[in-house]
Each structure stands twice: as structure tokens, then as C-alpha cells.
Amino acid sequence: MLSNIPEEPTSFIGRRTELRRIDDELTVHRLITLTGPGGVGKTRIAMRAARAAAERFPDGVCWADLWPLHGAGRLVASVCDAVGLADHTARTPVAVLCEGLAGKRLLLVLDSCEHLVDACRDLLGDLLTAAPGVTVLVTSRQPLGLVGEWTTEIGPLPCTGDNDALALFTARARAAAPGLPLTAAPHAAAAAAICRRLEGIPLALELAGAQLAHTSVERIAERLSSRFDTLDGDGPGRPPRHRTLRCAIGWSHELCTPLERLLWARLSVFRGTFDEESAGAVCAGGPLTAQGVRRTLDALAAKSVLTREGPRYRMLDTLREYGRMWLAELDETRALADRHAAHFASFGRRAERGWLGPEQVGWYGRVAEAHVDLCTALDHLLATDPERAQELGAAVGFFWSCCGHLHEAREYLARALAAHQAPGPARTRALWALGVAVLLQGDLALADALGVECAHAARALDDAEAVLQAGYLIGLTHLMAGRPLSAHTVAEEVLGPPPPAPFGSPARLRCHLVQLFALTGLGRLAEARAEASALRRGCVQRGEHWARSYVDYQLSLISLLQGRPEESAGHARAMLAAKQGIGDKFGIALGLDLLAAAVAAQGHGAAAARVYGSGQALWRTVGHPQRGTPELRAVREECERRARAAIGDEAYADLFRRASEERPGTSLARILAGDP
């Protein structure tokens, strides 16, 4: 069963009543919103509730983190990512999402919607109408205000009776200071006083517990009492809960060293998770050295200001908001935004340089991890330096186009080109990257026009690499339109006379791929096999995966056309493994179709039906009917004919249907393990 619910970073304590109530509500209502102030534990409760209810949803649980989003621009794309839709069409993302979920029975969790209330209301209004089998669980500091919404308020942990607040504080205290005897007097009395002062708010208790690594529980209780007595003034009773949390955060901030406070403020510029390298590049400066950033990250994590997620760090929304307030007080908001954008522009250049070689797969992963902050950097550069936005968009655009972020690649590149129209290398490369994105969305006419414009600009600048990039785009457009001879001519023209040097640059390698595809399309199979074998050897020597996957694809097709089905199946499996490592769903769908044809050609009708059905499940996630170069149509038709002939129409239809309804990740893992 599909589930991408995040792992819980620490132990979960209490909330039995709330979880029982939410479990009941999920059987009755289709939209449940968990409300409450920041830091009260809405996200953790949603994790537990979703995990407990997962068995009731045949199509799984899909979790969408909305806390990293700044504005509504990426809302629908983030939800599409969460449910596994990597759309390759030019349709609106909302239409894609509604169609993709129309027949599903799943639980969708939208976490941290308070800054996107209007946009979430509009999206869910459409989605709940179009997808009657979908249930949505939302966490937000305020209700969405949608008809049919059921609101459940999440309060703090109780400080009396079962005293879950004390249990949480004790657990976090022992993590910070192992062996501390909190159950013995006078420690127990001080711990209980802390829980009461912090009103059972989980985040406040976490922050207080972390301080026990450096001070005593009695001292914490004394400081809190003094702070809240001062803040209460003449008013009746204690401050409201949101003020309690703000005061607790402020107190935790006061207990930080000056360098820890400075890094806390500067880290608030990151929208998503970040690694140590990025933190050092963006936040070092003045008294905070790069080495000091590394030490201070550990200190902030020990104080629960940061949470670790593997080698990366995350700052909770409430703490980031506080950090942004101090960043403004320091008058560093614009400077840090500039440094953040500059770092990710450099990141994009390094990713592009690392594309051709042994670090290629690693860069695909790093670009995916940094996606939110790359978008943030692009938004900033579009407003301040659109030419650099073109540069960054072009650098990551190919990564995005390969991995299903076509809508964002197209939008950012189009905006950058419109914002800065002066000729130059950045604009030329942006034209190429935009052309690749629109081509993969199926807009061949626009892709062809962008390719021609890119070629003119590249020649005007005498930019040899850009000429090759334009040639790749134009040649690929010809291939997709069923014109292999034109594609071959374009590739020959831009590559120049032999001897070939396919690994001289990324664009040169891609043009050799166009040439290889064209040879196969022209039926020159012996030449195509020789070219493919040589390219594959070079890719293996250099640790390159993207081009190798498409070379394996061609070798699989050539072997099939030459009557070598077992060899064809081996190359198809190799392609699938490489595409899985990169995260290219479009490529996986192509590979599954080819593997099905190879299996059918070996006489294994049942296995072919299952693999072909698994391919259909992938095609649905990318939003296209089966696509690829035109010669594949006959291959697919022959695959189905052979499989039906081997096992009969009824058996074929049943196996195909069951495989097409299986989760793509599950079926792919089984197929790669050799069990179609």
C-alpha cells in the first residue's frame, strides 16, 4: 500500500482521545481540518492518525508538506508530487490532479495550510467534487471555510490527570540529559511547574527539555516563572497560548549564544530542508565562520531549534517565523535573500557541470532535495536579476524536465525569458531548456520554433555548445514527429565530420543519441547497433546513467527488431534500473512497454500482459497515452497481439487490468527483481 507519511523524528506521547476521535471522523467526513496554534502538535497527530487509518484506503495515504511553500504558486505541483503524478502534458496542474485522482480511494494529507488557506480552499473545492473516493486531512492554524469541512481543534497536552505534558517533558529532558532523576523531589515539582507555565504546548516543552543539557530543571522553572510573571503584568490569568509559545521561543532564543542566535536568524531564509554545505555558503559571514556554522548547527539541533532528517536539517515553521523576525531586526533580510539566490545559482552551475560523469545520479538527487529552495532562488532572481534567473533555470531545467517538473521548468523559463530579452549566452540556453520542456509536454510546433530561435542565437554568439544544444532540440523534435531522416541530417550537421567525440560535452552526447535514434528509425539497424554499443561502453567507463539508459533502450529495440528477444529484455531491464535511479517516470513507462514486447516475443503471454499493464499505470501518472518515437506503435501492437494469442483474450485482459491497478513502485520493484 502506498504511503509517504514522514517518519516520526522522536517518540510520540499521549493524544489517545484525539486519535480515537479523528479515526471516527475519517469514517464519516471527507474533509477534516485539525486546527490549533503553532507548536501544539497538529502535524504529529496527523501522522499518527493517517498511519492508523491507512488500511481503509486501498490506494494509500499521500502526504503533502505545504510548510516550505511561499505563496500559492507551487501548491498544486506539490500535491501532484505527493500523489505520484509527474505530468508531461500542457494541461493545467489542477485538471491533471483532478483527473488523476478521479477514480482513487485514498487519504490525502495537506500539512501546514494556514498560509495558503484561500488557495487550498479553491483546490479542495475542485478536487473533492472530481474525486469522490478521496478523503482529505488538513492541518492548519485556521479552518479553510469550505462547505462540508469538519473542524477538530487540537489543544495542548494535559498538565493534570494522566499529565501527558509531564511525560513529554520528561522524555525530552532525558534525551538531553540522560540519567536526570526527574521523578525525585525537588526535580519533580520543578518539572511540573514548567509544564504548567508552558501550558502543555508540545513545542514549548521540547525547547525547555532540550535546555537541560546546559542547566538544571530548577533553574529553568525559575527563569520561566520570572519571565511569565513579568509578561502577565496586571492582566487576569496567563497570556494566551500563542503568546505562551512565543514567550517560550523567545526564552529559548535568549539562552542561545550570540552566534547561535545569528545562525537561527540566517537559516530562516531556507524554505525547505538544507544541508551543511548550503548552510555554510549562505549563512557564514561576519563573526560566523564556515567552521562556526558547522558547530552551531549541531548546537541548534541539540536545543531542538533544528531537527535532523538524515544529513539534512529542517526548521519548524514557528521557529522559522521567529528567525525571520530577528533577521529583519538585524537588517539582513535582503542580503540573505541575495546570498541564498547566489548560492543556488552556483549550485545550478555545479549540477550542470556534474551532469556528464560519475556524479550524475547524485546530482539528480541533490536537485530534487533542493527543489523548493531552487524555486525560491528563481523567484528572487526574477525580481532582481532576470538574466541570472535564465542561467539558473537553464541549469536545472533539464534535470526538472527529466523528472516530471515540466510545468515548473516551463513556467520559470518562460518568465525569465520574458523578463530579460537582451541576447546573450544565458538567454540562448534558456531557449533550449524551455524547448525541451515544451517538447516533452507534446507541443512539437512550439518546440520546433524555440529550437530554430536557439540555433540562430547560438550562431550569432558563435557559441559551439549552444549550437549543439539547439541541434539536439531540433533533432529530437523531428524524431518525435516521425521524421528520422531530418533528425539524422540535423545531428550530422551540428556534430561535424568524424572522428566522433561523443563525450566532449553534454550537448554533444545528446546529439549522438539523436543520431542513434534516427538510425534505428531509418531501419539502419547494423549501424545503429554498432553506434549504440560504442556509446554504451563510453557511458559505463564514465559512470554516466542518463544517456546509457537511452542507449539500452535503443539496444533493446534493435535486438527486438533483429529477432533477439532475450537480449532485448536484458537491455530493457538495464534501462529501467537506470531510469529508476534518476527518477524518470516517462522513461520508465517507455522501458516497460519495450520489456513487455520482448517478453511477449519469447512466448510468455501472461508475463507480457502484466508488464504491459504496469506500463499503463506509469503512463497514467505522466498524463499521456503511450508516447515515444513512431516506430514504437507497431512494436506495442505486436506485443499485445502475441500475448493475446498465447493466453487468450480473457486471460490477457484480466492480467493487464490487475497489473494496471497496482502501485507503479511495487510493480517496478518486482519486475526489476526478475518476477514480471
XYZ file of C-alpha atoms in Angstrom:
676
model
C 0.000 0.000 0.000
C 1.365 3.409 -0.980
C 2.265 5.701 1.896
C 4.690 8.593 2.052
C 3.886 9.635 5.629
C 7.073 11.130 7.096
C 8.922 9.194 9.751
C 8.377 10.499 13.262
C 11.601 12.147 14.473
C 11.006 11.440 18.187
C 8.777 9.303 20.379
C 5.048 10.016 20.369
C 3.360 10.601 23.720
C -0.303 10.875 24.667
C -3.159 12.026 22.386
C -5.194 8.821 22.702
C -8.505 10.710 22.909
C -7.725 12.894 19.911
C -6.616 9.936 17.801
C -9.780 7.964 18.558
C -11.896 10.986 17.638
C -10.066 11.602 14.363
C -10.255 7.925 13.445
C -14.038 8.063 13.832
C -14.237 11.306 11.854
C -12.309 9.806 8.946
C -15.071 7.236 8.505
C -17.778 9.915 8.275
C -16.288 13.083 6.768
C -14.310 13.678 3.592
C -12.548 16.849 4.758
C -11.227 17.065 8.314
C -9.139 20.047 9.394
C -7.039 19.844 12.537
C -6.756 23.387 13.889
C -4.796 24.917 16.731
C -1.914 27.300 17.384
C 1.577 26.678 16.110
C 3.576 24.161 18.105
C 0.549 22.355 19.535
C 1.317 19.112 17.700
C -1.090 19.058 14.755
C 1.438 17.525 12.376
C 2.459 14.709 14.711
C -1.193 13.850 15.397
C -1.930 13.847 11.658
C 0.977 11.442 11.081
C -0.373 9.022 13.677
C -3.976 9.328 12.543
C -3.085 8.819 8.879
C -0.940 5.793 9.633
C -3.694 4.232 11.747
C -6.317 4.775 9.025
C -4.157 3.660 6.092
C -5.720 0.197 5.759
C -9.113 1.753 4.991
C -7.769 3.440 1.843
C -6.918 0.935 -0.929
C -4.904 3.495 -2.895
C -2.878 4.513 0.126
C -2.020 7.667 2.033
C -0.370 10.615 0.290
C 1.293 13.265 2.422
C 1.989 16.775 1.065
C 4.195 19.129 3.084
C 2.995 22.665 2.399
C 5.141 24.396 5.015
C 8.013 25.058 2.571
C 5.791 26.890 0.066
C 5.983 30.650 -0.168
C 2.767 31.677 -1.890
C 0.319 29.508 -3.774
C 2.319 29.133 -6.987
C 3.612 25.628 -6.246
C 0.628 24.328 -4.268
C -0.881 22.095 -6.953
C 2.543 20.903 -8.133
C 3.409 19.883 -4.579
C 0.189 17.914 -4.243
C 0.818 16.261 -7.629
C 4.277 15.236 -6.403
C 2.756 13.793 -3.234
C 0.276 11.605 -5.118
C 2.849 10.478 -7.701
C 1.683 12.426 -10.753
C 4.619 13.544 -12.922
C 2.534 15.147 -15.638
C 4.087 15.573 -19.091
C 1.210 17.436 -20.739
C 0.387 21.106 -21.220
C -2.853 20.798 -19.234
C -3.334 22.878 -16.109
C -1.991 21.142 -12.978
C -5.443 21.321 -11.349
C -7.003 19.433 -14.265
C -4.232 16.846 -14.089
C -4.728 16.345 -10.363
C -8.495 16.057 -10.561
C -8.340 13.569 -13.426
C -5.541 11.573 -11.829
C -7.433 11.109 -8.565
C -10.939 10.764 -10.015
C -11.094 7.005 -9.544
C -8.882 6.717 -6.474
C -9.764 5.808 -2.892
C -7.002 7.412 -0.911
C -6.292 9.682 2.042
C -4.576 12.943 1.135
C -2.907 14.865 3.966
C -2.116 18.557 3.474
C 0.183 19.647 6.286
C 0.503 23.315 7.313
C -2.095 25.121 5.200
C -2.506 28.296 7.256
C -0.515 30.493 4.853
C -2.384 29.092 1.828
C -5.966 28.987 3.120
C -7.607 30.596 0.080
C -5.655 28.524 -2.436
C -6.292 25.280 -0.515
C -9.990 26.078 -0.309
C -10.166 26.560 -4.092
C -8.135 23.437 -4.836
C -10.071 21.163 -2.488
C -13.386 22.507 -3.748
C -12.472 21.191 -7.195
C -10.751 18.017 -6.027
C -13.428 16.745 -3.646
C -16.029 17.179 -6.385
C -13.957 15.459 -9.079
C -12.648 12.621 -6.868
C -15.477 11.255 -4.685
C -13.267 8.490 -3.278
C -10.666 10.869 -1.867
C -10.642 11.917 1.800
C -8.540 14.901 2.887
C -6.953 15.511 6.286
C -5.647 19.062 6.749
C -3.535 20.713 9.440
C -3.880 24.474 9.730
C -3.940 27.197 12.340
C -7.348 28.177 10.997
C -10.195 26.369 9.193
C -10.392 26.520 5.407
C -14.046 27.619 5.426
C -15.130 25.061 2.832
C -18.639 23.612 2.732
C -18.561 20.143 4.286
C -15.370 20.794 6.266
C -15.257 19.161 9.703
C -13.024 21.031 12.121
C -11.287 19.426 15.084
C -9.392 21.699 17.429
C -6.156 20.331 18.824
C -5.332 21.615 22.276
C -2.188 21.349 24.405
C -1.268 18.228 26.347
C -2.991 17.917 29.732
C -0.948 19.020 32.749
C -3.131 17.133 35.242
C -4.555 13.618 35.444
C -2.515 11.491 33.045
C -0.233 14.528 32.711
C 0.973 13.810 29.190
C 2.715 17.179 29.269
C 4.975 15.977 32.063
C 5.578 12.683 30.243
C 6.685 14.548 27.104
C 8.901 16.964 29.023
C 10.473 14.079 30.935
C 11.208 12.140 27.731
C 12.858 15.127 26.058
C 14.744 16.020 29.214
C 16.188 12.526 29.479
C 17.251 12.673 25.839
C 19.114 15.919 26.561
C 20.462 14.876 29.970
C 20.473 11.060 30.347
C 20.169 9.854 33.919
C 18.496 13.001 35.252
C 16.183 11.875 38.139
C 13.155 13.992 37.262
C 10.775 11.838 39.280
C 12.547 12.654 42.539
C 11.794 15.739 44.608
C 12.534 18.609 44.163
C 13.085 17.914 40.442
C 9.552 16.553 40.012
C 7.954 19.706 41.422
C 10.080 21.929 39.166
C 9.237 19.804 36.103
C 5.520 20.014 36.868
C 5.791 23.782 37.283
C 7.479 24.051 33.871
C 4.652 22.088 32.240
C 2.036 24.332 33.829
C 3.855 27.513 32.882
C 4.170 26.299 29.288
C 0.515 25.224 29.310
C 1.294 21.794 27.891
C 2.276 23.162 24.451
C 4.467 20.412 22.946
C 6.943 22.610 21.057
C 7.484 24.767 24.149
C 8.086 21.619 26.216
C 10.537 20.305 23.601
C 12.529 23.534 23.727
C 12.543 23.566 27.515
C 13.572 19.921 27.757
C 16.489 20.480 25.397
C 17.868 23.165 27.738
C 18.569 20.558 30.412
C 21.767 19.681 28.610
C 23.127 23.001 29.917
C 21.211 23.900 33.069
C 19.106 22.456 35.877
C 15.361 21.851 35.888
C 15.008 24.164 38.886
C 16.793 26.952 37.067
C 14.516 26.526 34.026
C 11.432 26.685 36.248
C 12.761 29.803 37.969
C 13.525 31.591 34.716
C 10.163 30.726 33.230
C 8.344 31.892 36.339
C 10.207 35.180 36.316
C 9.614 35.693 32.590
C 5.890 34.943 32.677
C 5.286 36.943 35.850
C 6.784 39.930 34.068
C 4.707 39.359 30.947
C 1.446 38.779 32.800
C 1.512 42.309 34.215
C -1.829 43.364 35.650
C -3.926 41.238 33.303
C -6.085 38.422 34.643
C -4.540 34.964 34.335
C -1.910 33.805 31.935
C -1.183 35.005 28.414
C -2.996 33.304 25.516
C -1.449 30.100 24.218
C 0.076 31.666 21.125
C 1.726 34.214 23.402
C 2.872 31.432 25.702
C 4.617 29.713 22.820
C 6.122 32.966 21.578
C 7.442 33.650 25.053
C 8.876 30.142 25.327
C 10.586 30.531 21.946
C 11.884 33.936 22.985
C 13.225 32.495 26.207
C 14.924 29.676 24.295
C 16.358 32.312 21.965
C 17.765 34.235 24.946
C 19.519 31.099 26.184
C 21.290 30.698 22.836
C 24.764 32.114 22.371
C 25.095 35.180 20.117
C 26.378 33.017 17.244
C 23.501 30.561 17.682
C 21.007 33.437 17.521
C 22.681 34.814 14.422
C 22.606 31.444 12.647
C 18.979 30.884 13.725
C 18.018 34.157 12.054
C 20.014 33.499 8.898
C 18.774 29.928 8.455
C 15.232 31.269 8.239
C 15.972 32.179 4.601
C 15.743 28.480 3.653
C 12.255 27.326 2.695
C 12.928 23.587 2.627
C 15.416 21.250 4.232
C 19.085 22.135 3.815
C 22.474 20.521 4.231
C 25.598 21.704 5.992
C 27.224 22.894 2.766
C 24.320 25.160 1.853
C 24.039 26.486 5.403
C 27.723 27.427 5.381
C 27.587 29.024 1.938
C 24.535 31.158 2.734
C 24.913 31.918 6.435
C 28.641 32.355 7.048
C 29.857 35.921 7.349
C 30.973 38.409 9.923
C 31.592 36.685 13.256
C 30.085 33.440 11.952
C 32.744 31.491 10.052
C 32.068 28.492 7.823
C 33.551 26.229 10.501
C 31.471 28.048 13.102
C 28.324 27.299 11.086
C 29.043 23.573 11.335
C 29.474 23.714 15.098
C 26.454 25.950 15.566
C 24.187 23.705 13.504
C 24.887 20.916 15.987
C 24.199 23.252 18.897
C 20.848 24.378 17.459
C 19.875 20.768 16.785
C 20.729 19.874 20.386
C 18.427 22.689 21.536
C 15.573 21.446 19.284
C 15.661 24.612 17.172
C 16.578 22.368 14.236
C 15.593 18.788 13.535
C 17.797 16.392 11.615
C 16.461 14.465 8.635
C 19.382 12.248 7.646
C 22.229 14.539 6.536
C 19.829 17.472 6.168
C 18.273 19.884 8.632
C 14.808 21.371 8.984
C 13.482 24.285 10.984
C 9.849 24.169 12.107
C 7.579 26.890 10.737
C 7.036 28.583 14.096
C 10.769 28.763 14.755
C 11.473 29.960 11.217
C 8.954 32.769 11.647
C 10.749 33.839 14.787
C 14.086 33.673 12.982
C 12.758 35.823 10.139
C 11.646 38.425 12.669
C 15.190 38.631 14.035
C 16.668 38.650 10.542
C 14.608 41.778 9.869
C 15.791 43.273 13.171
C 19.365 42.667 12.016
C 18.502 44.363 8.699
C 19.812 41.317 6.802
C 16.642 40.152 5.044
C 17.625 41.377 1.569
C 21.281 40.458 1.989
C 20.456 36.871 2.972
C 17.955 36.539 0.121
C 20.694 37.686 -2.270
C 23.190 35.219 -0.796
C 20.647 32.412 -0.881
C 19.928 33.093 -4.569
C 23.641 33.385 -5.377
C 24.354 30.074 -3.678
C 21.672 28.232 -5.596
C 22.760 29.854 -8.852
C 26.213 28.413 -8.141
C 24.583 25.125 -7.160
C 22.859 25.047 -10.561
C 26.145 25.631 -12.401
C 27.828 22.823 -10.460
C 24.912 20.492 -11.125
C 25.158 21.211 -14.840
C 28.909 20.582 -14.852
C 28.408 17.348 -12.922
C 25.744 16.027 -15.288
C 28.169 14.162 -17.537
C 30.040 11.746 -15.326
C 30.019 9.552 -12.228
C 28.220 12.138 -10.058
C 25.236 12.363 -12.396
C 22.778 10.301 -10.350
C 23.870 12.079 -7.179
C 23.131 15.427 -8.774
C 19.638 14.306 -9.755
C 19.048 13.501 -6.099
C 20.519 16.782 -4.856
C 18.466 18.829 -7.313
C 15.345 17.013 -6.120
C 16.169 17.672 -2.452
C 16.791 21.362 -3.116
C 13.690 21.816 -5.279
C 11.833 24.247 -3.015
C 14.883 26.430 -2.444
C 15.730 26.421 -6.147
C 12.225 27.756 -6.800
C 12.727 30.343 -4.040
C 16.012 31.436 -5.600
C 14.403 31.698 -9.036
C 11.571 33.822 -7.645
C 14.108 36.185 -6.088
C 16.268 36.384 -9.220
C 13.255 37.037 -11.436
C 12.643 40.175 -9.392
C 16.272 41.250 -9.004
C 18.401 39.740 -11.795
C 16.372 38.016 -14.553
C 19.453 37.197 -16.605
C 20.759 35.069 -13.729
C 17.281 33.579 -13.440
C 17.680 32.468 -17.074
C 21.037 30.930 -16.198
C 19.701 29.047 -13.174
C 16.507 27.981 -14.967
C 18.529 26.563 -17.853
C 20.945 24.805 -15.477
C 18.238 22.903 -13.586
C 15.618 22.848 -16.351
C 16.949 19.661 -17.925
C 17.001 17.905 -14.538
C 13.413 19.042 -13.918
C 12.245 18.029 -17.389
C 13.653 14.534 -16.897
C 11.979 14.079 -13.522
C 8.449 15.331 -14.017
C 8.713 19.009 -13.078
C 7.836 20.128 -16.579
C 5.240 22.685 -15.516
C 7.707 24.467 -13.241
C 10.516 24.283 -15.796
C 8.257 25.786 -18.453
C 6.826 28.486 -16.183
C 10.129 29.700 -14.744
C 11.970 29.649 -18.062
C 9.159 31.476 -19.853
C 9.032 34.124 -17.114
C 12.804 34.571 -17.195
C 12.852 34.946 -20.989
C 10.040 37.495 -20.850
C 11.754 39.477 -18.083
C 15.093 39.843 -19.912
C 15.108 39.858 -23.702
C 18.630 41.056 -24.455
C 20.677 38.444 -26.376
C 23.354 36.539 -24.530
C 24.508 33.039 -23.559
C 22.034 32.770 -20.666
C 19.070 33.589 -22.898
C 20.199 31.132 -25.581
C 20.483 28.293 -23.073
C 17.128 29.207 -21.554
C 15.516 28.974 -25.001
C 16.938 25.471 -25.349
C 15.780 24.337 -21.893
C 12.292 25.742 -22.486
C 12.165 23.955 -25.839
C 12.967 20.612 -24.194
C 10.211 21.157 -21.615
C 7.506 22.033 -24.144
C 8.586 19.177 -26.418
C 8.146 16.671 -23.590
C 4.708 18.175 -22.992
C 3.840 17.299 -26.583
C 3.929 20.816 -28.089
C 6.037 19.982 -31.127
C 5.299 23.196 -33.030
C 6.485 25.463 -30.210
C 9.493 23.216 -29.555
C 10.492 23.474 -33.207
C 10.158 27.275 -33.147
C 12.247 27.515 -29.967
C 14.869 25.236 -31.470
C 15.192 27.442 -34.553
C 15.378 30.592 -32.408
C 18.005 28.956 -30.207
C 20.062 27.923 -33.256
C 20.034 31.483 -34.674
C 21.045 32.935 -31.307
C 23.822 30.365 -30.833
C 25.321 31.082 -34.239
C 25.122 34.825 -33.672
C 27.117 34.364 -30.454
C 29.465 31.810 -32.083
C 28.631 29.507 -29.148
C 29.569 25.968 -30.180
C 27.912 24.253 -27.199
C 24.683 26.193 -27.735
C 24.710 25.186 -31.420
C 24.821 21.556 -30.274
C 22.029 22.178 -27.755
C 19.856 23.648 -30.491
C 20.680 20.712 -32.738
C 19.606 18.272 -30.037
C 16.289 20.069 -29.570
C 15.565 20.327 -33.298
C 16.640 16.738 -33.954
C 14.568 15.362 -31.086
C 11.549 17.298 -32.340
C 11.981 15.674 -35.761
C 12.195 12.243 -34.132
C 9.008 12.764 -32.128
C 7.248 13.956 -35.294
C 8.266 10.816 -37.199
C 10.999 12.408 -39.344
C 14.124 10.304 -38.625
C 15.907 11.364 -41.824
C 15.590 15.045 -40.908
C 16.767 14.260 -37.377
C 19.808 12.423 -38.703
C 20.651 15.291 -41.043
C 20.471 17.858 -38.229
C 22.647 15.724 -35.945
C 25.250 15.188 -38.660
C 25.356 18.894 -39.429
C 25.947 20.068 -35.854
C 28.314 17.228 -34.913
C 30.553 17.875 -37.895
C 32.886 15.437 -39.630
C 34.410 12.366 -37.931
C 36.201 11.294 -35.852
C 33.324 11.388 -33.363
C 33.862 12.668 -29.829
C 30.539 11.868 -28.162
C 31.725 12.623 -24.626
C 33.200 16.024 -25.373
C 30.231 17.764 -23.757
C 26.673 17.014 -22.592
C 25.148 18.548 -25.719
C 27.450 16.570 -27.997
C 26.489 13.318 -26.264
C 22.790 14.140 -26.605
C 23.236 14.836 -30.318
C 24.851 11.414 -30.723
C 21.754 9.948 -29.109
C 19.582 11.732 -31.675
C 21.749 10.266 -34.406
C 21.406 6.790 -32.894
C 17.612 7.052 -32.621
C 17.452 8.266 -36.212
C 19.493 5.312 -37.497
C 17.060 2.917 -35.826
C 14.072 4.812 -37.202
C 15.573 4.612 -40.699
C 15.988 0.838 -40.370
C 19.793 1.001 -40.467
C 19.952 -1.470 -37.618
C 23.534 -2.741 -38.045
C 24.906 0.803 -37.962
C 22.651 1.639 -35.048
C 23.828 -1.393 -33.062
C 27.494 -0.552 -33.616
C 26.945 3.085 -32.633
C 24.916 2.087 -29.568
C 27.470 -0.466 -28.377
C 30.278 2.086 -28.596
C 28.241 4.728 -26.780
C 27.286 2.298 -24.046
C 30.917 1.347 -23.406
C 31.796 5.009 -23.048
C 28.913 5.636 -20.662
C 29.894 2.687 -18.479
C 33.520 3.854 -18.346
C 32.436 7.322 -17.204
C 29.693 6.250 -14.796
C 27.067 8.070 -16.878
C 23.446 6.877 -16.488
C 21.010 9.109 -18.387
C 22.436 8.571 -21.870
C 23.238 4.938 -21.074
C 19.588 4.317 -20.227
C 18.527 5.562 -23.661
C 21.308 3.592 -25.337
C 19.995 0.476 -23.576
C 16.545 1.432 -24.796
C 17.803 1.536 -28.376
C 19.746 -1.714 -27.997
C 16.585 -3.325 -26.655
C 14.561 -2.072 -29.616
C 17.244 -3.046 -32.138
C 17.567 -6.538 -30.622
C 13.801 -6.973 -30.760
C 13.657 -5.891 -34.391
C 16.541 -8.262 -35.196
C 14.831 -11.248 -33.541
C 16.830 -11.365 -30.283
C 14.055 -11.104 -27.656
C 16.061 -12.381 -24.664
C 18.816 -9.877 -25.358
C 16.136 -7.207 -25.821
C 14.642 -7.970 -22.410
C 18.054 -7.675 -20.749
C 18.648 -4.212 -22.193
C 15.127 -3.122 -21.257
C 15.709 -4.141 -17.641
C 19.018 -2.253 -17.620
C 17.225 0.833 -18.897
C 14.567 0.533 -16.192
C 17.165 0.268 -13.424
C 18.946 3.405 -14.635
C 15.710 5.354 -15.027
C 14.614 4.371 -11.540
C 17.872 5.773 -10.119
C 17.257 9.091 -11.863
C 13.521 9.213 -11.142
C 12.404 9.470 -14.768
C 8.820 8.128 -14.881
C 8.398 8.885 -18.580
C 11.497 6.796 -19.343
C 10.299 4.001 -17.070
C 6.980 3.880 -18.922
C 8.822 3.596 -22.259
C 11.039 0.866 -20.873
C 8.133 -1.181 -19.527
C 6.435 -1.136 -22.925
C 9.609 -2.388 -24.561
C 10.173 -5.064 -21.921
C 6.589 -6.268 -22.409
C 7.231 -6.591 -26.140
C 10.454 -8.549 -25.529
C 8.727 -10.886 -23.058
C 5.835 -11.427 -25.478
C 8.294 -12.222 -28.268
C 9.675 -15.030 -26.060
C 6.191 -16.526 -25.855
C 5.449 -15.533 -22.254
C 1.975 -14.107 -22.759
C 0.948 -13.834 -19.100
C 4.157 -12.059 -18.086
C 3.849 -9.716 -21.071
C 0.290 -8.785 -20.080
C 1.425 -7.957 -16.538
C 4.394 -5.853 -17.646
C 2.312 -4.075 -20.259
C -0.348 -3.334 -17.613
C 2.333 -1.975 -15.274
C 3.438 0.314 -18.075
C -0.089 1.619 -18.431
C -0.114 2.550 -14.736
C 3.022 4.638 -15.329
C 1.592 6.282 -18.448
C -1.356 7.443 -16.361
C 0.967 9.184 -13.901
C 2.645 11.171 -16.689
C -0.692 12.121 -18.217
C -0.033 10.902 -21.739
C -1.297 7.997 -23.733
C 1.669 5.900 -24.796
C 4.256 8.098 -26.415
C 7.668 7.830 -27.988
C 9.031 7.718 -31.482
C 6.509 6.436 -34.089
C 8.173 3.056 -34.685
C 7.106 2.030 -31.181
C 3.462 1.911 -32.189
C 3.973 -1.219 -34.275
C 6.093 -2.798 -31.542
C 3.347 -2.267 -28.963
C 0.642 -3.608 -31.251
C 2.687 -6.730 -31.984
C 3.341 -7.223 -28.265
C -0.373 -7.227 -27.481
C -1.209 -9.495 -30.424
C 1.369 -12.099 -29.397
C 0.386 -12.037 -25.723
C -3.318 -12.414 -26.522
C -2.564 -15.256 -28.909
C -0.533 -17.034 -26.235
C -3.053 -16.912 -23.360
C -6.378 -15.818 -24.839
C -8.194 -12.506 -24.782
C -9.976 -13.032 -21.472
C -6.862 -14.009 -19.515
C -4.872 -11.216 -21.131
C -7.485 -8.589 -20.222
C -7.679 -9.816 -16.622
C -3.902 -9.836 -16.060
C -3.475 -6.486 -17.785
C -6.206 -4.880 -15.682
C -4.854 -6.159 -12.373
C -1.320 -5.000 -13.187
C -2.540 -1.587 -14.330
C -4.278 -1.102 -10.967
C -1.156 -1.968 -8.955
C 1.036 0.745 -7.477
C 3.776 1.573 -10.032
C 6.551 1.449 -7.445
C 5.507 -2.008 -6.278
C 5.271 -3.464 -9.774
C 8.567 -1.928 -10.886
C 10.427 -3.381 -7.906
C 9.028 -6.814 -8.705
C 9.900 -6.537 -12.401
C 13.467 -5.410 -11.687
C 13.818 -8.372 -9.324
C 13.093 -10.630 -12.318
C 9.494 -11.500 -11.480
C 7.175 -9.849 -14.042
